[in-house]
Amino acid sequence: MKVAAQIREPIEEEMELFENKFRESMSSKVALFNRITYYIVNRKGKQMRPMFVFLTAKLLNNGKVNERTYTGASIIELIHTASLVHDDVVDDSNKRRGFFSINALWKNKIAVLVGDFLFSKGLLTALESKDYDLLHIISESVKAMSEGELLQIEKARRLDITEDVYYEIIRQKTARLIASCCSMGAASVMPDSEEVQIFRRFGELCGMAFQIKDDLFDYGSERIGKPTGIDIKEQKMTLPLIHALNTSDKDKKRWIINSIKNHNKDKKRVKEVISYVKEQGGLDYAVKKMLEFKDEALSLLNDYPDSPYKASLTLMVNYVVERKK
């Protein structure tokens, strides 16, 4: 059995019901929008984020979920989908998971409007069910995601990212949404409990490990859905690169910065930077940090009794750092 299917097994029934509810939540009276959302739904990924919601809820509630859990999962997937649509516009990306992106097929204006619609749908889903605590959780995430994206853009212009700033960027851009998944799962069955904060931290640590793994793909040769060196071409300062800068002499630092600022479209120069980062131990350092985040996340599960849901969450955390794409 594939890892994704193993993770999903204890929540298979909930995920099937969720997918039907999610399709319904994306419906509109506008035919064009329905065509676009049909395209989105039929090219969905593994749905890792709603799986975090259901697994956390079932872990904490003796294997049971409630309507609030479904609401939380729908909010998360709507907001996540909206952010992907907007990200493709921001990054001027024509592909998403191997398929044409919304902006590539329907142009930027429509893609931005579709993203806006999905964001508003996510927030309205919480309002309509009067789940104000879930609304607060997701609103904080949307704010953090926007700030993280802007912080990255600001730093890309000056290329002055320290390791701490890098962690702040990925915490806001990626980890906060996964933190919201887990805290929503907890809040749906145990509102106002200590578990809401424990699982917010658990999700954040998973998200940090997830993003570092994504950054490592930029230096690999496996087929992963994005070309090698794309982060360097986009002037994104990732952990392997930051480590290489921190361990280089002034001349080499100047060469790296100049390469990223002025030669980031030169394939040969980008390959040279990638080779240098590897030689400086940038990849080994990033892997070490990724595994530290993973181990801290797993340690938070130690206080909970063994169950199929704990086993799936453990498998999910390990999958985050072992995945091939």
PDB file of C-alpha atoms in Angstrom:
ATOM      1  CA  MET A   1       0.000   0.000   0.000  1.00  0.00           C
ATOM      2  CA  LYS A   2       1.323   3.480  -0.858  1.00  0.00           C
ATOM      3  CA  VAL A   3       2.228   5.713   2.086  1.00  0.00           C
ATOM      4  CA  ALA A   4      -0.516   8.266   1.275  1.00  0.00           C
ATOM      5  CA  ALA A   5      -3.137   5.482   1.302  1.00  0.00           C
ATOM      6  CA  GLN A   6      -1.781   4.156   4.619  1.00  0.00           C
ATOM      7  CA  ILE A   7      -1.991   7.612   6.196  1.00  0.00           C
ATOM      8  CA  ARG A   8      -5.534   8.066   4.906  1.00  0.00           C
ATOM      9  CA  GLU A   9      -6.836   4.626   5.914  1.00  0.00           C
ATOM     10  CA  PRO A  10      -8.168   5.522   9.424  1.00  0.00           C
ATOM     11  CA  ILE A  11     -10.001   8.582   8.011  1.00  0.00           C
ATOM     12  CA  GLU A  12     -11.092   7.161   4.630  1.00  0.00           C
ATOM     13  CA  GLU A  13     -14.812   7.538   5.387  1.00  0.00           C
ATOM     14  CA  GLU A  14     -14.404  11.118   6.631  1.00  0.00           C
ATOM     15  CA  MET A  15     -12.276  12.111   3.627  1.00  0.00           C
ATOM     16  CA  GLU A  16     -14.838  10.786   1.131  1.00  0.00           C
ATOM     17  CA  LEU A  17     -17.628  12.702   2.848  1.00  0.00           C
ATOM     18  CA  PHE A  18     -15.389  15.772   3.081  1.00  0.00           C
ATOM     19  CA  GLU A  19     -14.627  15.699  -0.650  1.00  0.00           C
ATOM     20  CA  ASN A  20     -18.358  15.829  -1.449  1.00  0.00           C
ATOM     21  CA  LYS A  21     -18.868  18.706   0.998  1.00  0.00           C
ATOM     22  CA  PHE A  22     -15.830  20.503  -0.414  1.00  0.00           C
ATOM     23  CA  ARG A  23     -17.136  20.253  -3.993  1.00  0.00           C
ATOM     24  CA  GLU A  24     -20.441  21.725  -2.854  1.00  0.00           C
ATOM     25  CA  SER A  25     -18.668  24.561  -1.003  1.00  0.00           C
ATOM     26  CA  MET A  26     -16.965  25.628  -4.248  1.00  0.00           C
ATOM     27  CA  SER A  27     -20.156  25.934  -6.298  1.00  0.00           C
ATOM     28  CA  SER A  28     -21.206  29.270  -7.791  1.00  0.00           C
ATOM     29  CA  LYS A  29     -23.983  30.707  -9.947  1.00  0.00           C
ATOM     30  CA  VAL A  30     -21.343  31.807 -12.467  1.00  0.00           C
ATOM     31  CA  ALA A  31     -20.726  29.153 -15.130  1.00  0.00           C
ATOM     32  CA  LEU A  32     -17.129  30.253 -15.803  1.00  0.00           C
ATOM     33  CA  PHE A  33     -16.245  29.914 -12.135  1.00  0.00           C
ATOM     34  CA  ASN A  34     -17.777  26.420 -11.999  1.00  0.00           C
ATOM     35  CA  ARG A  35     -15.690  25.371 -15.010  1.00  0.00           C
ATOM     36  CA  ILE A  36     -12.535  26.587 -13.293  1.00  0.00           C
ATOM     37  CA  THR A  37     -13.341  24.970  -9.920  1.00  0.00           C
ATOM     38  CA  TYR A  38     -14.166  21.693 -11.691  1.00  0.00           C
ATOM     39  CA  TYR A  39     -10.673  21.878 -13.220  1.00  0.00           C
ATOM     40  CA  ILE A  40      -9.157  22.558  -9.763  1.00  0.00           C
ATOM     41  CA  VAL A  41     -11.051  19.758  -7.965  1.00  0.00           C
ATOM     42  CA  ASN A  42     -10.148  17.170 -10.592  1.00  0.00           C
ATOM     43  CA  ARG A  43      -6.443  17.969 -10.270  1.00  0.00           C
ATOM     44  CA  LYS A  44      -6.253  18.026  -6.488  1.00  0.00           C
ATOM     45  CA  GLY A  45      -3.148  16.819  -4.675  1.00  0.00           C
ATOM     46  CA  LYS A  46      -2.933  14.383  -1.768  1.00  0.00           C
ATOM     47  CA  GLN A  47      -5.070  16.682   0.436  1.00  0.00           C
ATOM     48  CA  MET A  48      -2.522  16.487   3.222  1.00  0.00           C
ATOM     49  CA  ARG A  49      -3.957  19.512   5.032  1.00  0.00           C
ATOM     50  CA  PRO A  50      -7.536  18.256   5.576  1.00  0.00           C
ATOM     51  CA  MET A  51      -6.006  14.897   6.557  1.00  0.00           C
ATOM     52  CA  PHE A  52      -4.145  16.681   9.372  1.00  0.00           C
ATOM     53  CA  VAL A  53      -7.486  18.159  10.529  1.00  0.00           C
ATOM     54  CA  PHE A  54      -9.292  14.791  10.683  1.00  0.00           C
ATOM     55  CA  LEU A  55      -6.398  12.803  12.161  1.00  0.00           C
ATOM     56  CA  THR A  56      -5.869  15.364  14.954  1.00  0.00           C
ATOM     57  CA  ALA A  57      -9.589  15.463  15.777  1.00  0.00           C
ATOM     58  CA  LYS A  58      -9.890  11.660  15.861  1.00  0.00           C
ATOM     59  CA  LEU A  59      -6.717  11.295  17.936  1.00  0.00           C
ATOM     60  CA  LEU A  60      -8.145  13.631  20.599  1.00  0.00           C
ATOM     61  CA  ASN A  61     -11.782  12.499  20.490  1.00  0.00           C
ATOM     62  CA  ASN A  62     -11.688   8.703  20.683  1.00  0.00           C
ATOM     63  CA  GLY A  63     -11.884   8.245  16.933  1.00  0.00           C
ATOM     64  CA  LYS A  64     -14.872  10.559  16.426  1.00  0.00           C
ATOM     65  CA  VAL A  65     -15.322  13.784  14.468  1.00  0.00           C
ATOM     66  CA  ASN A  66     -18.198  16.265  14.345  1.00  0.00           C
ATOM     67  CA  GLU A  67     -19.631  18.857  11.969  1.00  0.00           C
ATOM     68  CA  ARG A  68     -17.085  21.422  13.153  1.00  0.00           C
ATOM     69  CA  THR A  69     -14.282  19.101  12.016  1.00  0.00           C
ATOM     70  CA  TYR A  70     -15.739  19.037   8.488  1.00  0.00           C
ATOM     71  CA  THR A  71     -16.120  22.818   8.610  1.00  0.00           C
ATOM     72  CA  GLY A  72     -12.471  23.199   9.655  1.00  0.00           C
ATOM     73  CA  ALA A  73     -11.249  20.878   6.886  1.00  0.00           C
ATOM     74  CA  SER A  74     -13.305  22.770   4.270  1.00  0.00           C
ATOM     75  CA  ILE A  75     -12.005  26.152   5.475  1.00  0.00           C
ATOM     76  CA  ILE A  76      -8.417  24.912   5.301  1.00  0.00           C
ATOM     77  CA  GLU A  77      -8.737  23.438   1.811  1.00  0.00           C
ATOM     78  CA  LEU A  78     -10.509  26.527   0.433  1.00  0.00           C
ATOM     79  CA  ILE A  79      -7.845  28.859   1.834  1.00  0.00           C
ATOM     80  CA  HIS A  80      -4.995  26.577   0.732  1.00  0.00           C
ATOM     81  CA  THR A  81      -6.414  26.321  -2.812  1.00  0.00           C
ATOM     82  CA  ALA A  82      -6.853  30.102  -2.945  1.00  0.00           C
ATOM     83  CA  SER A  83      -3.242  30.615  -1.860  1.00  0.00           C
ATOM     84  CA  LEU A  84      -1.968  28.230  -4.580  1.00  0.00           C
ATOM     85  CA  VAL A  85      -3.933  30.100  -7.266  1.00  0.00           C
ATOM     86  CA  HIS A  86      -2.544  33.431  -6.035  1.00  0.00           C
ATOM     87  CA  ASP A  87       0.998  32.009  -5.673  1.00  0.00           C
ATOM     88  CA  ASP A  88       1.001  30.995  -9.335  1.00  0.00           C
ATOM     89  CA  VAL A  89       0.117  34.569 -10.284  1.00  0.00           C
ATOM     90  CA  VAL A  90       2.782  36.039  -7.964  1.00  0.00           C
ATOM     91  CA  ASP A  91       5.424  33.583  -9.255  1.00  0.00           C
ATOM     92  CA  ASP A  92       4.233  33.868 -12.878  1.00  0.00           C
ATOM     93  CA  SER A  93       4.069  30.060 -12.915  1.00  0.00           C
ATOM     94  CA  ASN A  94       2.441  28.196 -15.802  1.00  0.00           C
ATOM     95  CA  LYS A  95       2.359  24.757 -14.189  1.00  0.00           C
ATOM     96  CA  ARG A  96       0.924  23.346 -10.969  1.00  0.00           C
ATOM     97  CA  ARG A  97       1.402  19.631 -10.133  1.00  0.00           C
ATOM     98  CA  GLY A  98       2.293  18.957 -13.754  1.00  0.00           C
ATOM     99  CA  PHE A  99      -0.893  20.597 -15.113  1.00  0.00           C
ATOM    100  CA  PHE A 100      -1.425  24.074 -16.495  1.00  0.00           C
ATOM    101  CA  SER A 101      -2.073  26.620 -13.723  1.00  0.00           C
ATOM    102  CA  ILE A 102      -5.259  28.701 -13.611  1.00  0.00           C
ATOM    103  CA  ASN A 103      -3.427  31.866 -14.714  1.00  0.00           C
ATOM    104  CA  ALA A 104      -1.876  29.984 -17.661  1.00  0.00           C
ATOM    105  CA  LEU A 105      -5.298  28.859 -18.923  1.00  0.00           C
ATOM    106  CA  TRP A 106      -7.511  31.806 -17.955  1.00  0.00           C
ATOM    107  CA  LYS A 107      -4.975  34.664 -17.454  1.00  0.00           C
ATOM    108  CA  ASN A 108      -3.989  36.566 -14.310  1.00  0.00           C
ATOM    109  CA  LYS A 109      -7.119  38.683 -13.828  1.00  0.00           C
ATOM    110  CA  ILE A 110      -9.411  35.655 -13.674  1.00  0.00           C
ATOM    111  CA  ALA A 111      -6.929  33.726 -11.499  1.00  0.00           C
ATOM    112  CA  VAL A 112      -6.796  36.583  -8.944  1.00  0.00           C
ATOM    113  CA  LEU A 113     -10.613  36.776  -8.859  1.00  0.00           C
ATOM    114  CA  VAL A 114     -10.928  33.001  -8.431  1.00  0.00           C
ATOM    115  CA  GLY A 115      -8.406  33.134  -5.574  1.00  0.00           C
ATOM    116  CA  ASP A 116     -10.345  35.993  -3.951  1.00  0.00           C
ATOM    117  CA  PHE A 117     -13.603  34.039  -4.281  1.00  0.00           C
ATOM    118  CA  LEU A 118     -12.070  30.958  -2.640  1.00  0.00           C
ATOM    119  CA  PHE A 119     -10.621  33.058   0.209  1.00  0.00           C
ATOM    120  CA  SER A 120     -14.000  34.659   0.881  1.00  0.00           C
ATOM    121  CA  LYS A 121     -15.732  31.248   0.685  1.00  0.00           C
ATOM    122  CA  GLY A 122     -13.342  29.920   3.302  1.00  0.00           C
ATOM    123  CA  LEU A 123     -14.045  32.787   5.694  1.00  0.00           C
ATOM    124  CA  LEU A 124     -17.804  32.658   5.047  1.00  0.00           C
ATOM    125  CA  THR A 125     -17.854  28.915   5.777  1.00  0.00           C
ATOM    126  CA  ALA A 126     -16.699  29.698   9.333  1.00  0.00           C
ATOM    127  CA  LEU A 127     -19.076  32.647   9.704  1.00  0.00           C
ATOM    128  CA  GLU A 128     -22.141  30.803   8.452  1.00  0.00           C
ATOM    129  CA  SER A 129     -21.640  28.013  10.985  1.00  0.00           C
ATOM    130  CA  LYS A 130     -20.789  30.580  13.711  1.00  0.00           C
ATOM    131  CA  ASP A 131     -17.469  28.855  14.364  1.00  0.00           C
ATOM    132  CA  TYR A 132     -15.704  32.056  15.346  1.00  0.00           C
ATOM    133  CA  ASP A 133     -12.757  30.281  16.973  1.00  0.00           C
ATOM    134  CA  LEU A 134     -12.029  28.499  13.666  1.00  0.00           C
ATOM    135  CA  LEU A 135     -12.390  31.817  11.832  1.00  0.00           C
ATOM    136  CA  HIS A 136      -9.827  33.376  14.179  1.00  0.00           C
ATOM    137  CA  ILE A 137      -7.352  30.503  13.576  1.00  0.00           C
ATOM    138  CA  ILE A 138      -7.540  30.755   9.786  1.00  0.00           C
ATOM    139  CA  SER A 139      -7.561  34.575   9.691  1.00  0.00           C
ATOM    140  CA  GLU A 140      -4.265  34.624  11.627  1.00  0.00           C
ATOM    141  CA  SER A 141      -2.842  32.199   9.051  1.00  0.00           C
ATOM    142  CA  VAL A 142      -3.927  34.254   6.038  1.00  0.00           C
ATOM    143  CA  LYS A 143      -2.330  37.344   7.602  1.00  0.00           C
ATOM    144  CA  ALA A 144       0.908  35.421   8.278  1.00  0.00           C
ATOM    145  CA  MET A 145       1.017  33.927   4.761  1.00  0.00           C
ATOM    146  CA  SER A 146       0.732  37.383   3.182  1.00  0.00           C
ATOM    147  CA  GLU A 147       3.399  38.851   5.478  1.00  0.00           C
ATOM    148  CA  GLY A 148       5.723  35.907   4.812  1.00  0.00           C
ATOM    149  CA  GLU A 149       5.400  36.306   1.046  1.00  0.00           C
ATOM    150  CA  LEU A 150       6.106  40.045   1.263  1.00  0.00           C
ATOM    151  CA  LEU A 151       9.047  39.503   3.619  1.00  0.00           C
ATOM    152  CA  GLN A 152      10.545  37.053   1.133  1.00  0.00           C
ATOM    153  CA  ILE A 153      10.082  39.503  -1.760  1.00  0.00           C
ATOM    154  CA  GLU A 154      11.665  42.304   0.294  1.00  0.00           C
ATOM    155  CA  LYS A 155      14.647  40.155   1.242  1.00  0.00           C
ATOM    156  CA  ALA A 156      15.098  38.825  -2.312  1.00  0.00           C
ATOM    157  CA  ARG A 157      15.818  42.400  -3.436  1.00  0.00           C
ATOM    158  CA  ARG A 158      18.627  42.844  -0.914  1.00  0.00           C
ATOM    159  CA  LEU A 159      19.712  39.203  -0.459  1.00  0.00           C
ATOM    160  CA  ASP A 160      20.360  39.795   3.250  1.00  0.00           C
ATOM    161  CA  ILE A 161      18.527  36.807   4.687  1.00  0.00           C
ATOM    162  CA  THR A 162      19.942  35.355   7.896  1.00  0.00           C
ATOM    163  CA  GLU A 163      19.031  31.865   9.080  1.00  0.00           C
ATOM    164  CA  ASP A 164      16.590  33.348  11.620  1.00  0.00           C
ATOM    165  CA  VAL A 165      14.869  35.456   8.950  1.00  0.00           C
ATOM    166  CA  TYR A 166      14.629  32.376   6.712  1.00  0.00           C
ATOM    167  CA  TYR A 167      12.867  30.460   9.514  1.00  0.00           C
ATOM    168  CA  GLU A 168      10.480  33.369  10.009  1.00  0.00           C
ATOM    169  CA  ILE A 169       9.639  33.412   6.277  1.00  0.00           C
ATOM    170  CA  ILE A 170       8.895  29.681   6.079  1.00  0.00           C
ATOM    171  CA  ARG A 171       7.040  29.774   9.410  1.00  0.00           C
ATOM    172  CA  GLN A 172       4.689  32.410   8.007  1.00  0.00           C
ATOM    173  CA  LYS A 173       4.492  31.231   4.391  1.00  0.00           C
ATOM    174  CA  THR A 174       4.112  27.479   4.918  1.00  0.00           C
ATOM    175  CA  ALA A 175       4.163  26.317   8.525  1.00  0.00           C
ATOM    176  CA  ARG A 176       1.364  28.545   9.837  1.00  0.00           C
ATOM    177  CA  LEU A 177      -1.223  26.970   7.529  1.00  0.00           C
ATOM    178  CA  ILE A 178      -0.273  23.426   8.579  1.00  0.00           C
ATOM    179  CA  ALA A 179      -0.326  24.662  12.198  1.00  0.00           C
ATOM    180  CA  SER A 180      -3.887  25.873  11.527  1.00  0.00           C
ATOM    181  CA  CYS A 181      -4.876  22.420  10.230  1.00  0.00           C
ATOM    182  CA  CYS A 182      -3.840  20.726  13.454  1.00  0.00           C
ATOM    183  CA  SER A 183      -5.117  23.439  15.811  1.00  0.00           C
ATOM    184  CA  MET A 184      -8.457  23.437  13.937  1.00  0.00           C
ATOM    185  CA  GLY A 185      -8.710  19.670  14.273  1.00  0.00           C
ATOM    186  CA  ALA A 186      -8.093  20.044  18.011  1.00  0.00           C
ATOM    187  CA  ALA A 187     -10.430  23.061  18.387  1.00  0.00           C
ATOM    188  CA  SER A 188     -13.240  21.271  16.532  1.00  0.00           C
ATOM    189  CA  VAL A 189     -13.490  18.583  19.237  1.00  0.00           C
ATOM    190  CA  MET A 190     -11.788  20.229  22.260  1.00  0.00           C
ATOM    191  CA  PRO A 191     -12.412  24.000  22.002  1.00  0.00           C
ATOM    192  CA  ASP A 192     -10.431  26.260  24.358  1.00  0.00           C
ATOM    193  CA  SER A 193      -8.246  23.364  25.505  1.00  0.00           C
ATOM    194  CA  GLU A 194      -4.473  23.161  25.916  1.00  0.00           C
ATOM    195  CA  GLU A 195      -4.478  20.713  22.985  1.00  0.00           C
ATOM    196  CA  VAL A 196      -5.317  23.515  20.537  1.00  0.00           C
ATOM    197  CA  GLN A 197      -1.919  25.124  21.253  1.00  0.00           C
ATOM    198  CA  ILE A 198      -0.021  21.811  21.481  1.00  0.00           C
ATOM    199  CA  PHE A 199      -1.236  20.763  18.048  1.00  0.00           C
ATOM    200  CA  ARG A 200      -0.699  24.233  16.628  1.00  0.00           C
ATOM    201  CA  ARG A 201       2.968  23.767  17.579  1.00  0.00           C
ATOM    202  CA  PHE A 202       2.961  20.207  16.216  1.00  0.00           C
ATOM    203  CA  GLY A 203       1.646  21.439  12.847  1.00  0.00           C
ATOM    204  CA  GLU A 204       4.108  24.334  12.754  1.00  0.00           C
ATOM    205  CA  LEU A 205       7.066  21.986  13.259  1.00  0.00           C
ATOM    206  CA  CYS A 206       5.755  19.695  10.499  1.00  0.00           C
ATOM    207  CA  GLY A 207       5.406  22.718   8.222  1.00  0.00           C
ATOM    208  CA  MET A 208       8.980  23.850   8.891  1.00  0.00           C
ATOM    209  CA  ALA A 209      10.302  20.386   8.011  1.00  0.00           C
ATOM    210  CA  PHE A 210       8.042  20.289   4.937  1.00  0.00           C
ATOM    211  CA  GLN A 211       9.393  23.570   3.548  1.00  0.00           C
ATOM    212  CA  ILE A 212      13.040  22.687   4.145  1.00  0.00           C
ATOM    213  CA  LYS A 213      12.426  19.438   2.246  1.00  0.00           C
ATOM    214  CA  ASP A 214      10.917  21.477  -0.606  1.00  0.00           C
ATOM    215  CA  ASP A 215      13.999  23.707  -0.627  1.00  0.00           C
ATOM    216  CA  LEU A 216      16.257  20.646  -0.820  1.00  0.00           C
ATOM    217  CA  PHE A 217      14.494  19.527  -4.004  1.00  0.00           C
ATOM    218  CA  ASP A 218      16.002  22.573  -5.724  1.00  0.00           C
ATOM    219  CA  TYR A 219      19.376  20.839  -5.503  1.00  0.00           C
ATOM    220  CA  GLY A 220      18.281  17.353  -6.561  1.00  0.00           C
ATOM    221  CA  SER A 221      18.028  15.544  -9.870  1.00  0.00           C
ATOM    222  CA  GLU A 222      14.764  13.678  -9.204  1.00  0.00           C
ATOM    223  CA  ARG A 223      11.617  14.508 -11.164  1.00  0.00           C
ATOM    224  CA  ILE A 224       9.690  16.558  -8.641  1.00  0.00           C
ATOM    225  CA  GLY A 225       7.479  18.889 -10.614  1.00  0.00           C
ATOM    226  CA  LYS A 226       9.846  21.885 -10.571  1.00  0.00           C
ATOM    227  CA  PRO A 227      13.160  22.329 -12.408  1.00  0.00           C
ATOM    228  CA  THR A 228      16.427  22.196 -10.444  1.00  0.00           C
ATOM    229  CA  GLY A 229      17.786  25.634  -9.535  1.00  0.00           C
ATOM    230  CA  ILE A 230      14.426  27.411  -9.837  1.00  0.00           C
ATOM    231  CA  ASP A 231      14.777  29.003  -6.354  1.00  0.00           C
ATOM    232  CA  ILE A 232      18.148  30.490  -7.325  1.00  0.00           C
ATOM    233  CA  LYS A 233      16.685  31.773 -10.604  1.00  0.00           C
ATOM    234  CA  GLU A 234      13.892  33.433  -8.586  1.00  0.00           C
ATOM    235  CA  GLN A 235      16.443  34.854  -6.100  1.00  0.00           C
ATOM    236  CA  LYS A 236      14.970  32.883  -3.193  1.00  0.00           C
ATOM    237  CA  MET A 237      17.445  32.421  -0.354  1.00  0.00           C
ATOM    238  CA  THR A 238      16.952  28.892   0.983  1.00  0.00           C
ATOM    239  CA  LEU A 239      18.645  27.171   3.937  1.00  0.00           C
ATOM    240  CA  PRO A 240      21.365  25.280   1.961  1.00  0.00           C
ATOM    241  CA  LEU A 241      22.356  28.547   0.250  1.00  0.00           C
ATOM    242  CA  ILE A 242      22.310  30.550   3.504  1.00  0.00           C
ATOM    243  CA  HIS A 243      24.578  27.955   5.146  1.00  0.00           C
ATOM    244  CA  ALA A 244      26.988  28.112   2.193  1.00  0.00           C
ATOM    245  CA  LEU A 245      27.133  31.919   2.508  1.00  0.00           C
ATOM    246  CA  ASN A 246      27.700  31.725   6.270  1.00  0.00           C
ATOM    247  CA  THR A 247      30.657  29.366   5.844  1.00  0.00           C
ATOM    248  CA  SER A 248      32.353  31.149   2.914  1.00  0.00           C
ATOM    249  CA  ASP A 249      35.116  33.745   2.793  1.00  0.00           C
ATOM    250  CA  LYS A 250      34.423  37.281   1.515  1.00  0.00           C
ATOM    251  CA  ASP A 251      35.402  36.575  -2.092  1.00  0.00           C
ATOM    252  CA  LYS A 252      33.216  33.509  -2.362  1.00  0.00           C
ATOM    253  CA  LYS A 253      30.304  35.344  -0.702  1.00  0.00           C
ATOM    254  CA  ARG A 254      30.652  38.139  -3.229  1.00  0.00           C
ATOM    255  CA  TRP A 255      30.670  35.581  -6.075  1.00  0.00           C
ATOM    256  CA  ILE A 256      27.477  33.879  -4.775  1.00  0.00           C
ATOM    257  CA  ILE A 257      25.608  37.173  -4.278  1.00  0.00           C
ATOM    258  CA  ASN A 258      26.706  38.409  -7.713  1.00  0.00           C
ATOM    259  CA  SER A 259      25.619  35.082  -9.269  1.00  0.00           C
ATOM    260  CA  ILE A 260      22.138  35.326  -7.746  1.00  0.00           C
ATOM    261  CA  LYS A 261      21.694  39.046  -8.430  1.00  0.00           C
ATOM    262  CA  ASN A 262      23.114  39.302 -11.931  1.00  0.00           C
ATOM    263  CA  HIS A 263      23.539  35.811 -13.395  1.00  0.00           C
ATOM    264  CA  ASN A 264      20.517  33.925 -12.053  1.00  0.00           C
ATOM    265  CA  LYS A 265      19.255  33.203 -15.590  1.00  0.00           C
ATOM    266  CA  ASP A 266      22.611  31.764 -16.681  1.00  0.00           C
ATOM    267  CA  LYS A 267      22.170  27.962 -16.468  1.00  0.00           C
ATOM    268  CA  LYS A 268      25.909  27.273 -16.249  1.00  0.00           C
ATOM    269  CA  ARG A 269      26.382  29.799 -13.427  1.00  0.00           C
ATOM    270  CA  VAL A 270      23.350  28.442 -11.536  1.00  0.00           C
ATOM    271  CA  LYS A 271      24.809  24.912 -11.801  1.00  0.00           C
ATOM    272  CA  GLU A 272      28.106  26.214 -10.423  1.00  0.00           C
ATOM    273  CA  VAL A 273      26.304  27.766  -7.433  1.00  0.00           C
ATOM    274  CA  ILE A 274      24.433  24.495  -6.801  1.00  0.00           C
ATOM    275  CA  SER A 275      27.715  22.529  -6.914  1.00  0.00           C
ATOM    276  CA  TYR A 276      29.378  24.969  -4.517  1.00  0.00           C
ATOM    277  CA  VAL A 277      26.453  24.799  -2.047  1.00  0.00           C
ATOM    278  CA  LYS A 278      26.772  20.996  -2.032  1.00  0.00           C
ATOM    279  CA  GLU A 279      30.554  21.178  -1.506  1.00  0.00           C
ATOM    280  CA  GLN A 280      30.061  23.541   1.457  1.00  0.00           C
ATOM    281  CA  GLY A 281      27.761  21.027   3.168  1.00  0.00           C
ATOM    282  CA  GLY A 282      24.652  23.165   2.630  1.00  0.00           C
ATOM    283  CA  LEU A 283      22.445  20.152   1.903  1.00  0.00           C
ATOM    284  CA  ASP A 284      23.715  18.143   4.897  1.00  0.00           C
ATOM    285  CA  TYR A 285      23.105  21.131   7.171  1.00  0.00           C
ATOM    286  CA  ALA A 286      19.548  21.636   5.861  1.00  0.00           C
ATOM    287  CA  VAL A 287      18.776  17.908   6.283  1.00  0.00           C
ATOM    288  CA  LYS A 288      20.056  18.076   9.889  1.00  0.00           C
ATOM    289  CA  LYS A 289      17.777  21.044  10.684  1.00  0.00           C
ATOM    290  CA  MET A 290      14.808  19.404   8.910  1.00  0.00           C
ATOM    291  CA  LEU A 291      15.204  16.245  11.017  1.00  0.00           C
ATOM    292  CA  GLU A 292      15.385  18.346  14.211  1.00  0.00           C
ATOM    293  CA  PHE A 293      11.995  19.895  13.394  1.00  0.00           C
ATOM    294  CA  LYS A 294      10.612  16.436  12.557  1.00  0.00           C
ATOM    295  CA  ASP A 295      11.862  14.881  15.814  1.00  0.00           C
ATOM    296  CA  GLU A 296      10.457  17.740  17.907  1.00  0.00           C
ATOM    297  CA  ALA A 297       7.075  17.316  16.199  1.00  0.00           C
ATOM    298  CA  LEU A 298       7.044  13.556  16.885  1.00  0.00           C
ATOM    299  CA  SER A 299       8.002  14.141  20.536  1.00  0.00           C
ATOM    300  CA  LEU A 300       4.730  16.046  21.020  1.00  0.00           C
ATOM    301  CA  LEU A 301       2.779  12.872  20.167  1.00  0.00           C
ATOM    302  CA  ASN A 302       4.488  10.870  22.939  1.00  0.00           C
ATOM    303  CA  ASP A 303       1.952  11.961  25.571  1.00  0.00           C
ATOM    304  CA  TYR A 304      -0.980  10.475  23.639  1.00  0.00           C
ATOM    305  CA  PRO A 305      -1.983   6.778  23.697  1.00  0.00           C
ATOM    306  CA  ASP A 306      -1.288   4.605  20.663  1.00  0.00           C
ATOM    307  CA  SER A 307      -4.077   4.555  18.098  1.00  0.00           C
ATOM    308  CA  PRO A 308      -4.480   4.276  14.320  1.00  0.00           C
ATOM    309  CA  TYR A 309      -4.681   8.108  14.227  1.00  0.00           C
ATOM    310  CA  LYS A 310      -1.425   8.583  16.147  1.00  0.00           C
ATOM    311  CA  ALA A 311       0.206   6.006  13.839  1.00  0.00           C
ATOM    312  CA  SER A 312      -1.024   7.909  10.765  1.00  0.00           C
ATOM    313  CA  LEU A 313       0.170  11.259  12.121  1.00  0.00           C
ATOM    314  CA  THR A 314       3.577   9.700  12.816  1.00  0.00           C
ATOM    315  CA  LEU A 315       3.631   8.277   9.301  1.00  0.00           C
ATOM    316  CA  MET A 316       2.613  11.697   7.928  1.00  0.00           C
ATOM    317  CA  VAL A 317       5.474  13.482   9.728  1.00  0.00           C
ATOM    318  CA  ASN A 318       7.986  10.917   8.463  1.00  0.00           C
ATOM    319  CA  TYR A 319       6.516  11.139   4.957  1.00  0.00           C
ATOM    320  CA  VAL A 320       7.033  14.926   4.992  1.00  0.00           C
ATOM    321  CA  VAL A 321      10.810  14.460   5.174  1.00  0.00           C
ATOM    322  CA  GLU A 322      11.121  11.250   3.143  1.00  0.00           C
ATOM    323  CA  ARG A 323       8.893  12.116   0.158  1.00  0.00           C
ATOM    324  CA  LYS A 324      10.385  12.148  -3.333  1.00  0.00           C
ATOM    325  CA  LYS A 325       8.317  15.071  -4.646  1.00  0.00           C
TER     326      LYS A 325
END
